[in-house]
Structures are given as structure tokens and as C-alpha cells.
Amino acid sequence: MPLTATTFAAMHNCFCSGATRTLAFRKKQLQLLKNAVKQFEPLLQRALHADLRKSPEEAYATEIGLVYAEITHALQHLGEWMQPEKVSTPLMLFPSSSKIVRDPLGISLIIAPWNYPAQLLLSPLAGAIAAGNCVVLKPSELAPHTAAVIEQMIQTFFSEEHIMVVQGDGALVVRQLLKAYRFDHIFFTGSIPVGKSIASMAAETLTPVTLELGGKSPCIVDETANIAVAAARITWGKFTNAGQTCVAPDYLLVKNDCRDALLQQIQQHVHRFYTADPAASPDYGRIINRRRFDKLLSYLPQGNILFGGQANAADLYIAPTVMDQVRHTQPLMQEEIFGPLLPVFTYRTNEEAADLVRQHSNPLSLYVFSNNRKTQDYFTENLGFGGGCINNTLVHLSNPNLPFGGLGCSGTGQYHGKYSFDAFTRPKAILQTATWIDPPVKYPPYAGKMKWFKRFLR
Ligand code: NAD
């Protein structure tokens, strides 16, 4: 549905009326969102299968279930998050007290990508509701089945002046929206180039942005790692959703002496998870569209295929593929892969591995498989990245107590749990001064008062 000036004005009035601010309203709407997703769960599962061939189990574990968990967590903690925070006040401001109130931002525009088209729209929505905002949702047009179900769901359950959905080609629709209306916040999940364009359009109106972007997330494995467990977790992290996961391991850096054992086990796990013919597995996804399929296929000649490499354009299928002999200057290593191709490199020292990681700025995630504490600390302390795991992949994003977000090129701002509440509110400072006394020190004339200023301000 297009966003008209009348609807935007109604949203603005709704926000200004204070209706969205009360704890009772926010909790009711969060519960409503949970009920809505419950009611539409079968439709969402079917849509996710149609868009990305996700199995119902994967759709639940990586999309719908995470939305429930986010809502449940917000419902449990919202009362405490909304409490004003009392902070101390310097003596020179006597007799005053100070507090920080988390203020809702207003009307937020949430823009989502196609790879987790339900979760990446509805999880931020939960945060925006918890924070007391009105929301315009822009799903990805490249996952049209999911986008249609979500629009129907939101229209069924929510009033238009509180939450509404705008559909269409982002390059046109978002541009029009940002030209026509001043949002109070833009929460964007998507690619780096579009993120830059959003940031520059937002700058025109000084609209604050949260950018959840992509990048090349390395996975480092040394000889002290539990190789069997590492192989299972890397295989799962890389090939879930056919590699179309922003935090998927993009490439593998493996210590020379454990390379063969690790690759052998990864191949075994591919068979175990998806059978010898992943094309026939109900648990293996498909590439979102022909454009992305062709892009991924163009990477295949850029290295030596160790296993996988089969593809079927009619079915948008690309097998789980592991490659070596890839040069860092090739597009495969210059761009975010975002598909089921895993290039493998070996290294000899931690310093050498860290230097390779630094060639690709600001990864969204970093994974270290090692049972050596010093190695774990070396990589997690010396490399810049949004978040990550030691001896695991992907799962850091499912802990609502951890902030999720990138740094620099992989994003600005964080969300999940309390961090979502913080992302959609701002800290408003309030200092209150009693009136029973009014020390005259700060008032002119100032002659003779310097000693007081110097005593308090040092
Ligand atoms: P995208 O940037 O092409 O599109 C994202 C959204 O922006 C869509 O809703 C789209 O309609 C809209 N859009 C597209 N072009 C636009 C334009 N010119 N102006 C304004 N809006 C526009 O991203 P995508 O292909 O949907 O998603 C893949 C990318 O998203 C990958 O880079 C991936 O790493 C990243 N991603 C990041 C996260 C994260 O949490 N950090 C999660 C998922 C995906």
C-alpha cells in the first residue's frame, strides 16, 4: 500500500498523542505481533519456501522462532527498560537531581533485505514497538511471497496509523518515501552500496540511521580446534540458506597442518546434512534469483573446486562448494560471496592470518576455532569485527543479551534485546532543581566569584 500524506499525518498524530508511549500499549502491541505471527505462521512458512525453498524447520529456527524469542524477551524486560535511570548530580548544581529517560524516536522506517525476509523485518519491528514508535515497514521485493504475507498480516492486526507496510522496488519506493517525508529514524538492513545511498539520502534531512550491512566474515581454524565439531559448525553456518546469510563464514583460513582433516570432515558433513545429492534434500535452499545465481556462477572459475560446483539454473540450485587456489585479488575475494561457495586458504602464523583478514575491512562477524586461549584472545582482541563466536558460527545473533551489528563498512548501530530498545529510543537528559533555595553564585555580577568557579569546575 502506498504511504499517502494523509496516512503519514495520521501516524504523526498518533505518535504525538502519546498513545504509543504507555507500557500497557507497547505490551499489548507486542503480544498482538506475537499472535499475528502465530496465526500467519503456516502462510509465512509456505512463503519462505516459495521464496528461498526454506524447510518449515529452517524457517522456524532462523526466522519465525527468532521473532517470537525477540518479542518474548521484550515483554519480559520492557517494564525495567522503560524505567528512568537516575544518575548522580555534581555538587555545583545543588539542589538538583538528574535522570535519563529513554524517549521513543517517532516514526521509524524499517527496510529489510530478502535473505531472512521475515525475521529481518519483524525483529526490528518488535524493538520499534517496544520503544514506543510508529513504524513504516518496507519488505524486500525480491522475496515477494513473504512480503505479501507480511503486508496481509500487518493490515489484519494493526491500525494503519501505528504500523503499515509499503511495497515495491526499493530503488524507487524508498527514494520517494525519503523525498516526501521526514522519518525520525531509518533502520536499514541490506547491502553496503544501498546502505551508502540510504545514509546519503538521510543526511539531507539529518535523519538518524541504523545500518546493518554485510561484508566478508572470516572463519579461522587452528590445529588445537576440535576438528570434527568445527567442521560440523562451519558446514552448517556456511550452507544454511544456501550461504545467503549476512554472518555466514565467507572464507576459511586454516592452519596448514589441519587443512586436509578439516576439509575431509566438511565434505562428510555436507553429505550428512544434505545427502550425496543436496539438490534433492528438503533442507537445502535455493539462490534467490537468476541475477544472483549468475553472479555466483561467475565465481566458480576463479579457483579450484575441491568438491561441489554443480549448478542448475532452472532450479536456481548451486551445490555446497569448497574451493582453493583462489587469489585475493579475484572478485570472489573482493566481494561478499553471499552464496554456497567457500574459498579456503592456509596460514602458518596468527599474524599471517590476521594480515589476511585485514585486507577486507570491518567484517560483520569473525569465527575462531581454537582451544588455545592465547589464539582466541589474539584474534578477538586484535581484529575489528561486529561480533562473532569462538568455536561456533552464526549463533551469537540468537542471544538477545548480545548486541548485534557491524562496524564501519559492515554497519552502524546495534540491535537485539535491550539493544533494539536502545536503537529505537534516545536518551533524553532531564535535570530537576528544587526551588526552596537558589544559590546566587552563577549569576552576575561575577566580581570575586572566580574562586568558586575554579573550586567547582576543575
Ligand atoms: P539490498 O541493499 O539490495 O536491499 C535491501 C533493501 O533495500 C530492500 O528492501 C530493497 O528494496 C531496498 N533497496 C534496494 N535498492 C535500493 C535503493 N537504491 N535505495 C533504497 N532502497 C533500496 O540488499 P539485499 O540484496 O536485499 O540483501 C543482501 C545484503 O544484505 C548483503 O550484503 C547482506 O550481507 C546484507 N545483510 C545484512 C544483514 C545484517 O544484519 N547486517 C542481514 C541480512 C543481509
Coordinates of C-alpha atoms and ligand atoms in Angstrom, one line a residue:
M1 CA 0.0 0.0 0.0
P2 CA 1.4 3.5 -0.8
L3 CA 2.1 5.8 2.0
T4 CA 0.0 8.9 1.5
A5 CA 0.4 12.3 3.1
T6 CA -2.9 11.6 5.0
T7 CA -1.6 8.4 6.4
F8 CA 1.7 9.9 7.3
A9 CA -0.1 12.8 9.1
A10 CA -2.3 10.2 10.9
M11 CA 0.9 8.4 12.1
H12 CA 2.4 11.6 13.2
N13 CA -0.7 12.5 15.2
C14 CA -0.8 9.0 16.6
F15 CA 2.7 9.4 17.9
C16 CA 2.2 12.9 19.2
S17 CA -0.9 11.9 21.0
G18 CA 1.3 9.8 23.3
A19 CA -0.8 6.7 22.6
T20 CA 2.2 4.6 21.7
R21 CA 4.2 5.5 24.8
T22 CA 2.5 3.7 27.6
L23 CA 3.8 0.4 28.9
A24 CA 0.4 -1.1 28.6
F25 CA 0.0 -0.1 24.9
R26 CA 3.5 -1.4 24.0
K27 CA 3.0 -4.7 25.7
K28 CA -0.4 -5.1 24.1
Q29 CA 1.0 -4.5 20.6
L30 CA 4.0 -6.8 21.2
Q31 CA 1.5 -9.5 22.3
L32 CA -0.5 -8.7 19.2
L33 CA 2.5 -9.1 17.0
K34 CA 3.2 -12.5 18.5
N35 CA -0.4 -13.5 18.0
A36 CA -0.3 -12.2 14.4
V37 CA 2.9 -14.3 13.6
K38 CA 1.3 -17.3 15.3
Q39 CA -1.8 -17.0 13.2
F40 CA 0.2 -16.4 10.0
E41 CA 2.9 -19.0 10.8
P42 CA 1.7 -21.6 8.2
L43 CA 1.4 -18.9 5.5
L44 CA 4.8 -17.5 6.4
Q45 CA 6.4 -20.9 6.2
R46 CA 4.9 -21.5 2.8
A47 CA 6.0 -18.1 1.6
L48 CA 9.6 -18.7 2.8
H49 CA 9.6 -22.0 1.0
A50 CA 8.4 -20.3 -2.2
D51 CA 10.9 -17.5 -2.0
L52 CA 14.0 -19.4 -0.8
R53 CA 13.0 -23.1 -0.6
K54 CA 13.3 -22.9 3.2
S55 CA 12.1 -26.1 5.0
P56 CA 9.5 -25.4 7.7
E57 CA 12.1 -26.3 10.4
E58 CA 14.7 -23.9 9.0
A59 CA 12.0 -21.2 8.6
Y60 CA 11.1 -21.6 12.2
A61 CA 14.7 -21.9 13.6
T62 CA 16.1 -19.0 11.6
E63 CA 13.2 -16.6 11.1
I64 CA 9.8 -17.2 12.9
G65 CA 11.2 -18.6 16.2
L66 CA 13.8 -15.8 16.5
V67 CA 10.9 -13.3 16.1
Y68 CA 9.0 -15.0 18.9
A69 CA 12.1 -15.0 21.1
E70 CA 12.7 -11.3 20.5
I71 CA 9.1 -10.5 21.4
T72 CA 9.1 -12.7 24.5
H73 CA 12.4 -11.1 25.7
A74 CA 11.0 -7.6 25.2
L75 CA 7.8 -8.5 27.0
Q76 CA 9.8 -9.8 30.0
H77 CA 12.0 -6.8 30.3
L78 CA 10.2 -3.8 28.9
G79 CA 9.0 -2.5 32.2
E80 CA 12.6 -2.4 33.5
W81 CA 14.0 -0.9 30.3
M82 CA 11.4 1.9 30.4
Q83 CA 12.4 2.9 34.0
P84 CA 14.1 6.3 34.0
E85 CA 17.7 5.9 35.0
K86 CA 18.7 8.1 38.0
V87 CA 22.3 9.5 37.7
S88 CA 24.3 11.5 40.2
T89 CA 24.5 15.3 40.0
P90 CA 27.6 17.4 40.8
L91 CA 27.5 19.4 43.9
M92 CA 27.8 22.7 42.0
L93 CA 24.2 22.0 40.7
F94 CA 22.8 21.7 44.2
P95 CA 19.8 21.3 44.9
S96 CA 19.2 19.2 41.7
S97 CA 18.6 15.6 40.7
S98 CA 19.2 14.1 37.3
K99 CA 17.6 11.3 35.3
I100 CA 17.8 9.8 31.8
V101 CA 14.5 8.9 30.1
R102 CA 14.5 6.7 27.0
D103 CA 12.4 8.6 24.6
P104 CA 10.8 6.9 21.5
L105 CA 12.2 8.3 18.2
G106 CA 8.8 8.8 16.5
I107 CA 8.1 7.3 13.0
S108 CA 10.7 4.7 12.1
L109 CA 11.2 3.4 8.6
I110 CA 12.4 -0.3 8.7
I111 CA 13.9 -1.6 5.4
A112 CA 14.6 -5.3 5.1
P113 CA 16.6 -7.5 2.7
W114 CA 15.4 -10.7 1.0
N115 CA 17.6 -13.4 2.7
Y116 CA 15.8 -13.6 6.0
P117 CA 12.8 -11.6 4.8
A118 CA 10.5 -12.2 7.8
Q119 CA 13.0 -12.1 10.6
L120 CA 14.9 -9.1 9.4
L121 CA 11.7 -7.1 9.2
L122 CA 9.8 -8.4 12.2
S123 CA 12.6 -8.5 14.8
P124 CA 13.4 -4.8 14.4
L125 CA 9.7 -4.2 14.4
A126 CA 9.4 -5.8 17.8
G127 CA 12.2 -3.4 19.0
A128 CA 10.4 -0.4 17.5
I129 CA 7.1 -1.3 19.1
A130 CA 8.8 -1.9 22.5
A131 CA 10.4 1.5 22.1
G132 CA 7.0 3.2 21.5
N133 CA 7.4 4.2 17.9
C134 CA 5.1 4.2 14.8
V135 CA 6.5 2.2 12.0
V136 CA 6.6 2.0 8.2
L137 CA 7.8 -1.4 7.1
K138 CA 9.5 -1.9 3.7
P139 CA 10.0 -5.6 2.9
S140 CA 12.2 -6.7 0.1
E141 CA 10.5 -7.0 -3.3
L142 CA 12.9 -9.9 -4.1
A143 CA 11.1 -12.2 -1.6
P144 CA 7.6 -11.3 -2.9
H145 CA 5.7 -14.2 -1.3
T146 CA 6.9 -13.3 2.2
A147 CA 6.4 -9.6 1.6
A148 CA 2.8 -10.2 0.6
V149 CA 2.0 -12.4 3.7
I150 CA 3.6 -9.8 6.0
E151 CA 1.5 -7.0 4.5
Q152 CA -1.6 -9.0 4.9
M153 CA -0.7 -9.9 8.5
I154 CA 0.1 -6.3 9.4
Q155 CA -3.1 -5.0 7.8
T156 CA -5.2 -7.6 9.7
F157 CA -3.7 -6.9 13.1
F158 CA -2.5 -3.3 13.3
S159 CA -4.0 0.1 12.8
E160 CA -2.6 2.0 9.9
E161 CA -1.6 5.0 11.9
H162 CA 0.6 2.7 14.1
I163 CA 2.2 0.2 11.7
M164 CA 1.9 0.0 7.9
V165 CA 3.7 -1.8 5.0
V166 CA 4.9 -0.1 1.8
Q167 CA 5.8 -2.5 -1.0
G168 CA 7.8 -2.1 -4.2
D169 CA 11.2 -1.7 -5.8
G170 CA 13.3 -0.2 -3.1
A171 CA 15.4 1.9 -5.5
L172 CA 12.2 3.8 -6.4
V173 CA 9.9 3.5 -3.4
V174 CA 12.5 4.3 -0.7
R175 CA 13.8 7.2 -2.6
Q176 CA 10.2 8.6 -3.0
L177 CA 9.5 8.0 0.7
L178 CA 12.6 9.8 1.8
K179 CA 11.9 12.7 -0.5
A180 CA 8.3 13.1 0.6
Y181 CA 8.5 12.5 4.3
R182 CA 10.9 13.1 7.1
F183 CA 11.2 10.0 9.2
D184 CA 12.6 10.1 12.7
H185 CA 14.7 7.1 12.2
I186 CA 15.7 4.7 9.4
F187 CA 16.6 1.2 10.3
F188 CA 18.2 -0.4 7.2
T189 CA 19.4 -4.0 6.7
G190 CA 21.0 -4.7 3.3
S191 CA 24.0 -4.3 1.1
I192 CA 26.9 -1.8 1.5
P193 CA 26.2 0.1 -1.7
V194 CA 22.5 0.6 -0.9
G195 CA 23.4 1.4 2.8
K196 CA 25.6 4.2 1.5
S197 CA 22.8 5.6 -0.6
I198 CA 20.4 5.4 2.4
A199 CA 22.9 7.3 4.6
S200 CA 23.4 10.0 2.0
M201 CA 19.6 10.4 1.5
A202 CA 19.1 10.5 5.2
A203 CA 21.8 13.2 5.5
E204 CA 19.6 15.6 3.5
T205 CA 17.1 15.7 6.4
L206 CA 19.6 14.8 9.2
T207 CA 17.6 11.6 9.9
P208 CA 19.5 9.2 12.2
V209 CA 20.2 5.8 10.7
T210 CA 21.0 2.3 11.8
L211 CA 22.8 0.4 9.1
E212 CA 23.0 -3.4 9.3
L213 CA 25.2 -4.3 6.3
G214 CA 27.3 -7.1 5.0
G215 CA 30.9 -7.9 4.3
K216 CA 33.4 -10.8 4.3
S217 CA 33.3 -12.7 7.6
P218 CA 36.4 -14.8 8.1
C219 CA 36.5 -18.2 9.8
I220 CA 39.9 -19.2 11.3
V221 CA 40.7 -22.7 12.4
D222 CA 43.9 -23.8 14.1
E223 CA 45.4 -27.2 14.9
T224 CA 44.1 -27.2 18.5
A225 CA 40.5 -27.0 17.5
N226 CA 38.1 -29.9 17.8
I227 CA 38.2 -30.6 14.1
A228 CA 35.0 -32.7 13.9
V229 CA 33.0 -30.1 15.8
A230 CA 34.5 -27.3 13.8
A231 CA 33.6 -29.0 10.5
A232 CA 30.0 -29.5 11.6
R233 CA 29.5 -25.9 12.8
I234 CA 31.3 -24.4 9.7
T235 CA 29.3 -26.6 7.3
W236 CA 26.0 -25.6 9.0
G237 CA 27.0 -21.9 9.2
K238 CA 28.1 -21.7 5.6
F239 CA 25.4 -23.7 3.8
T240 CA 22.3 -22.8 5.8
N241 CA 20.0 -20.8 3.4
A242 CA 22.5 -21.8 0.7
G243 CA 25.1 -19.4 2.1
Q244 CA 22.8 -16.4 1.8
T245 CA 23.4 -15.3 5.4
C246 CA 25.0 -12.0 6.2
V247 CA 27.0 -13.6 9.0
A248 CA 27.9 -16.8 7.2
P249 CA 31.6 -17.6 7.1
D250 CA 32.7 -16.0 3.9
Y251 CA 36.1 -17.7 3.6
L252 CA 38.1 -20.2 5.6
L253 CA 41.6 -19.6 7.0
V254 CA 43.0 -22.9 8.2
K255 CA 46.4 -23.7 9.8
N256 CA 48.5 -25.8 7.3
D257 CA 48.7 -28.9 9.4
C258 CA 44.9 -29.4 9.9
R259 CA 43.7 -28.4 6.5
D260 CA 43.2 -31.8 5.0
A261 CA 41.4 -33.3 8.1
L262 CA 39.1 -30.3 8.2
L263 CA 38.2 -30.3 4.6
Q264 CA 37.5 -34.0 4.6
Q265 CA 35.2 -33.6 7.6
I266 CA 33.4 -30.6 6.0
Q267 CA 32.7 -32.8 2.9
Q268 CA 31.4 -35.6 5.2
H269 CA 29.1 -33.1 7.0
V270 CA 27.7 -31.8 3.7
H271 CA 26.8 -35.4 2.9
R272 CA 25.4 -36.0 6.4
F273 CA 23.3 -32.8 6.4
Y274 CA 22.1 -32.7 2.7
T275 CA 22.8 -36.3 1.4
A276 CA 25.0 -37.0 -1.6
D277 CA 22.6 -35.1 -3.7
P278 CA 21.8 -31.8 -1.9
A279 CA 19.5 -30.8 -4.9
A280 CA 17.1 -33.4 -3.6
S281 CA 17.4 -32.5 0.1
P282 CA 14.4 -30.8 1.6
D283 CA 16.8 -28.9 3.9
Y284 CA 19.0 -27.2 1.2
G285 CA 17.9 -23.8 0.0
R286 CA 17.9 -22.1 -3.4
I287 CA 19.5 -18.9 -4.7
I288 CA 17.0 -16.0 -4.6
N289 CA 17.0 -15.2 -8.3
R290 CA 18.7 -15.6 -11.6
R291 CA 20.8 -12.4 -11.3
R292 CA 22.4 -13.7 -8.0
F293 CA 22.7 -17.2 -9.5
D294 CA 24.7 -15.9 -12.5
K295 CA 26.9 -13.8 -10.2
L296 CA 27.7 -16.8 -8.0
L297 CA 28.4 -19.0 -11.1
S298 CA 30.8 -16.4 -12.3
Y299 CA 32.9 -17.0 -9.2
L300 CA 33.4 -20.7 -9.9
P301 CA 36.3 -20.4 -12.5
Q302 CA 38.2 -18.2 -10.0
G303 CA 39.6 -21.2 -8.1
N304 CA 40.0 -24.9 -8.0
I305 CA 36.8 -26.7 -7.0
L306 CA 37.6 -29.3 -4.3
F307 CA 34.1 -30.5 -4.1
G308 CA 30.6 -29.3 -5.2
G309 CA 30.4 -26.9 -8.1
Q310 CA 27.2 -28.5 -9.6
A311 CA 24.6 -26.0 -10.6
N312 CA 21.1 -26.0 -12.2
A313 CA 19.9 -22.6 -13.5
A314 CA 16.3 -23.8 -13.9
D315 CA 16.1 -24.7 -10.2
L316 CA 18.4 -21.9 -9.0
Y317 CA 20.5 -24.6 -7.4
I318 CA 24.2 -24.4 -6.6
A319 CA 25.7 -27.2 -4.6
P320 CA 27.7 -26.7 -1.4
T321 CA 31.1 -25.9 -2.8
V322 CA 34.6 -25.7 -1.4
M323 CA 37.4 -24.1 -3.4
D324 CA 41.1 -23.5 -3.1
Q325 CA 43.8 -21.8 -5.2
V326 CA 41.8 -18.6 -5.1
R327 CA 43.7 -15.3 -5.4
H328 CA 42.8 -12.5 -3.0
T329 CA 42.6 -10.1 -6.0
Q330 CA 39.8 -12.1 -7.6
P331 CA 36.2 -10.8 -7.4
L332 CA 35.4 -13.9 -5.3
M333 CA 37.7 -12.5 -2.6
Q334 CA 37.0 -8.8 -3.3
E335 CA 33.2 -9.1 -2.9
E336 CA 30.9 -10.5 -0.3
I337 CA 30.2 -14.0 -1.7
F338 CA 26.7 -14.5 -0.2
G339 CA 26.2 -17.9 -1.6
P340 CA 27.3 -21.6 -1.0
L341 CA 30.9 -21.2 -2.1
L342 CA 33.6 -21.5 0.5
P343 CA 37.2 -20.5 -0.5
V344 CA 39.9 -22.0 1.7
F345 CA 43.3 -20.5 2.4
T346 CA 46.1 -21.9 4.7
Y347 CA 48.3 -19.9 7.1
R348 CA 51.3 -20.6 9.2
T349 CA 51.2 -17.9 12.0
N350 CA 48.4 -16.0 13.7
E351 CA 50.0 -12.8 12.4
E352 CA 49.8 -14.0 8.9
A353 CA 46.1 -14.9 9.3
A354 CA 45.3 -11.5 10.9
D355 CA 47.0 -9.7 8.0
L356 CA 44.9 -11.6 5.5
V357 CA 41.7 -10.7 7.4
R358 CA 42.8 -7.0 7.5
Q359 CA 42.8 -7.0 3.7
H360 CA 39.0 -6.9 3.9
S361 CA 37.8 -4.1 6.0
N362 CA 35.5 -4.4 9.0
P363 CA 33.9 -7.9 8.8
L364 CA 30.4 -8.2 10.3
S365 CA 31.4 -11.4 12.1
L366 CA 34.6 -13.4 12.9
Y367 CA 34.8 -17.0 13.9
V368 CA 37.8 -18.6 15.6
F369 CA 38.0 -22.3 16.1
S370 CA 40.8 -23.0 18.5
N371 CA 41.2 -24.4 22.0
N372 CA 44.2 -22.3 22.6
R373 CA 43.2 -19.4 24.9
K374 CA 46.0 -17.2 23.6
T375 CA 45.0 -17.7 20.0
Q376 CA 41.4 -17.0 20.8
D377 CA 42.4 -13.8 22.5
Y378 CA 44.8 -12.8 19.8
F379 CA 42.2 -12.8 17.1
T380 CA 39.3 -11.4 19.1
E381 CA 41.4 -8.6 20.6
N382 CA 43.5 -7.7 17.5
L383 CA 40.9 -7.7 14.8
G384 CA 38.0 -5.3 14.3
F385 CA 34.6 -7.0 13.6
G386 CA 30.9 -6.6 14.5
G387 CA 30.6 -9.7 16.7
G388 CA 31.4 -13.3 16.5
C389 CA 32.0 -16.7 18.1
I390 CA 34.7 -18.8 19.5
N391 CA 34.3 -22.4 18.4
N392 CA 30.9 -21.7 16.8
T393 CA 29.3 -19.9 13.9
L394 CA 26.2 -17.7 13.5
V395 CA 24.7 -18.3 16.9
H396 CA 25.9 -15.2 18.6
L397 CA 23.0 -13.4 16.9
S398 CA 20.4 -15.6 18.7
N399 CA 21.5 -14.4 22.2
P400 CA 19.2 -11.4 23.0
N401 CA 21.7 -10.3 25.6
L402 CA 24.4 -9.6 23.0
P403 CA 24.4 -6.6 20.7
F404 CA 24.2 -7.4 17.0
G405 CA 25.6 -5.1 14.4
G406 CA 28.7 -4.3 12.3
L407 CA 31.4 -1.6 12.4
G408 CA 32.4 0.7 9.7
C409 CA 31.6 -0.8 6.3
S410 CA 29.6 -3.6 7.9
G411 CA 27.3 -1.3 9.7
T412 CA 26.5 1.4 12.2
G413 CA 24.4 0.7 15.4
Q414 CA 23.3 -2.4 17.1
Y415 CA 20.0 -4.2 17.9
H416 CA 18.5 -7.3 19.5
G417 CA 17.0 -7.4 23.0
K418 CA 17.7 -4.3 25.0
Y419 CA 19.9 -3.0 22.2
S420 CA 16.8 -2.9 19.9
F421 CA 15.0 -0.8 22.6
D422 CA 18.0 1.5 22.7
A423 CA 18.2 1.6 18.9
F424 CA 14.7 2.9 18.6
T425 CA 14.8 5.3 21.6
R426 CA 17.2 8.1 22.5
P427 CA 18.4 9.0 26.0
K428 CA 16.7 12.2 27.0
A429 CA 18.5 14.1 29.8
I430 CA 16.4 15.7 32.5
L431 CA 17.8 17.7 35.4
Q432 CA 15.3 18.9 38.0
T433 CA 16.2 21.7 40.5
A434 CA 14.4 22.4 43.8
T435 CA 13.2 25.9 44.3
W436 CA 13.5 26.2 48.1
I437 CA 17.0 27.7 47.6
D438 CA 18.6 29.5 44.7
P439 CA 22.4 29.9 45.3
P440 CA 23.4 33.2 43.6
V441 CA 26.9 32.1 42.7
K442 CA 26.3 31.6 39.0
Y443 CA 24.5 35.0 38.5
P444 CA 26.3 38.2 37.6
P445 CA 27.9 40.4 38.8
Y446 CA 30.8 37.9 38.7
A447 CA 33.4 40.0 40.5
G448 CA 35.0 37.9 43.3
K449 CA 33.4 34.7 42.2
M450 CA 36.3 33.2 40.2
K451 CA 37.5 31.2 43.2
W452 CA 34.1 29.5 43.4
F453 CA 34.0 28.7 39.7
K454 CA 37.6 27.3 40.0
R455 CA 36.7 25.2 43.0
F456 CA 33.7 23.5 41.3
L457 CA 35.0 23.3 37.8
R458 CA 38.4 21.6 37.8
Ligands
NAD1 P1 19.8 -4.5 -0.8 O1 20.6 -3.5 -0.2 O2 19.8 -4.7 -2.3 O3 18.3 -4.3 -0.5 C1 17.8 -4.1 0.9 C2 16.5 -3.3 0.9 O4 16.8 -2.0 0.3 C3 15.4 -3.9 0.1 O5 14.2 -3.7 0.8 C4 15.4 -3.1 -1.2 O6 14.1 -2.9 -1.7 C5 15.9 -1.8 -0.7 N1 16.7 -1.1 -1.8 C6 17.3 -1.6 -2.9 N2 17.9 -0.7 -3.6 C7 17.6 0.5 -3.0 C8 18.0 1.8 -3.3 N3 18.7 2.1 -4.4 N4 17.6 2.8 -2.5 C9 16.9 2.5 -1.4 N5 16.5 1.2 -1.0 C10 16.9 0.2 -1.9 O7 20.2 -5.9 -0.1 P2 19.7 -7.3 -0.4 O8 20.3 -7.8 -1.6 O9 18.3 -7.4 -0.2 O10 20.4 -8.1 0.9 C11 21.7 -8.7 0.8 C12 22.7 -7.8 1.5 O11 22.2 -7.5 2.8 C13 24.0 -8.5 1.8 O12 25.0 -7.6 1.6 C14 23.9 -8.9 3.2 O13 25.2 -9.1 3.8 C15 23.2 -7.8 3.8 N6 22.5 -8.3 5.0 C16 22.9 -7.8 6.2 C17 22.4 -8.2 7.4 C18 22.8 -7.7 8.7 O14 22.1 -8.0 9.7 N7 23.9 -7.0 8.9 C19 21.3 -9.2 7.3 C20 21.0 -9.6 6.1 C21 21.5 -9.2 4.9

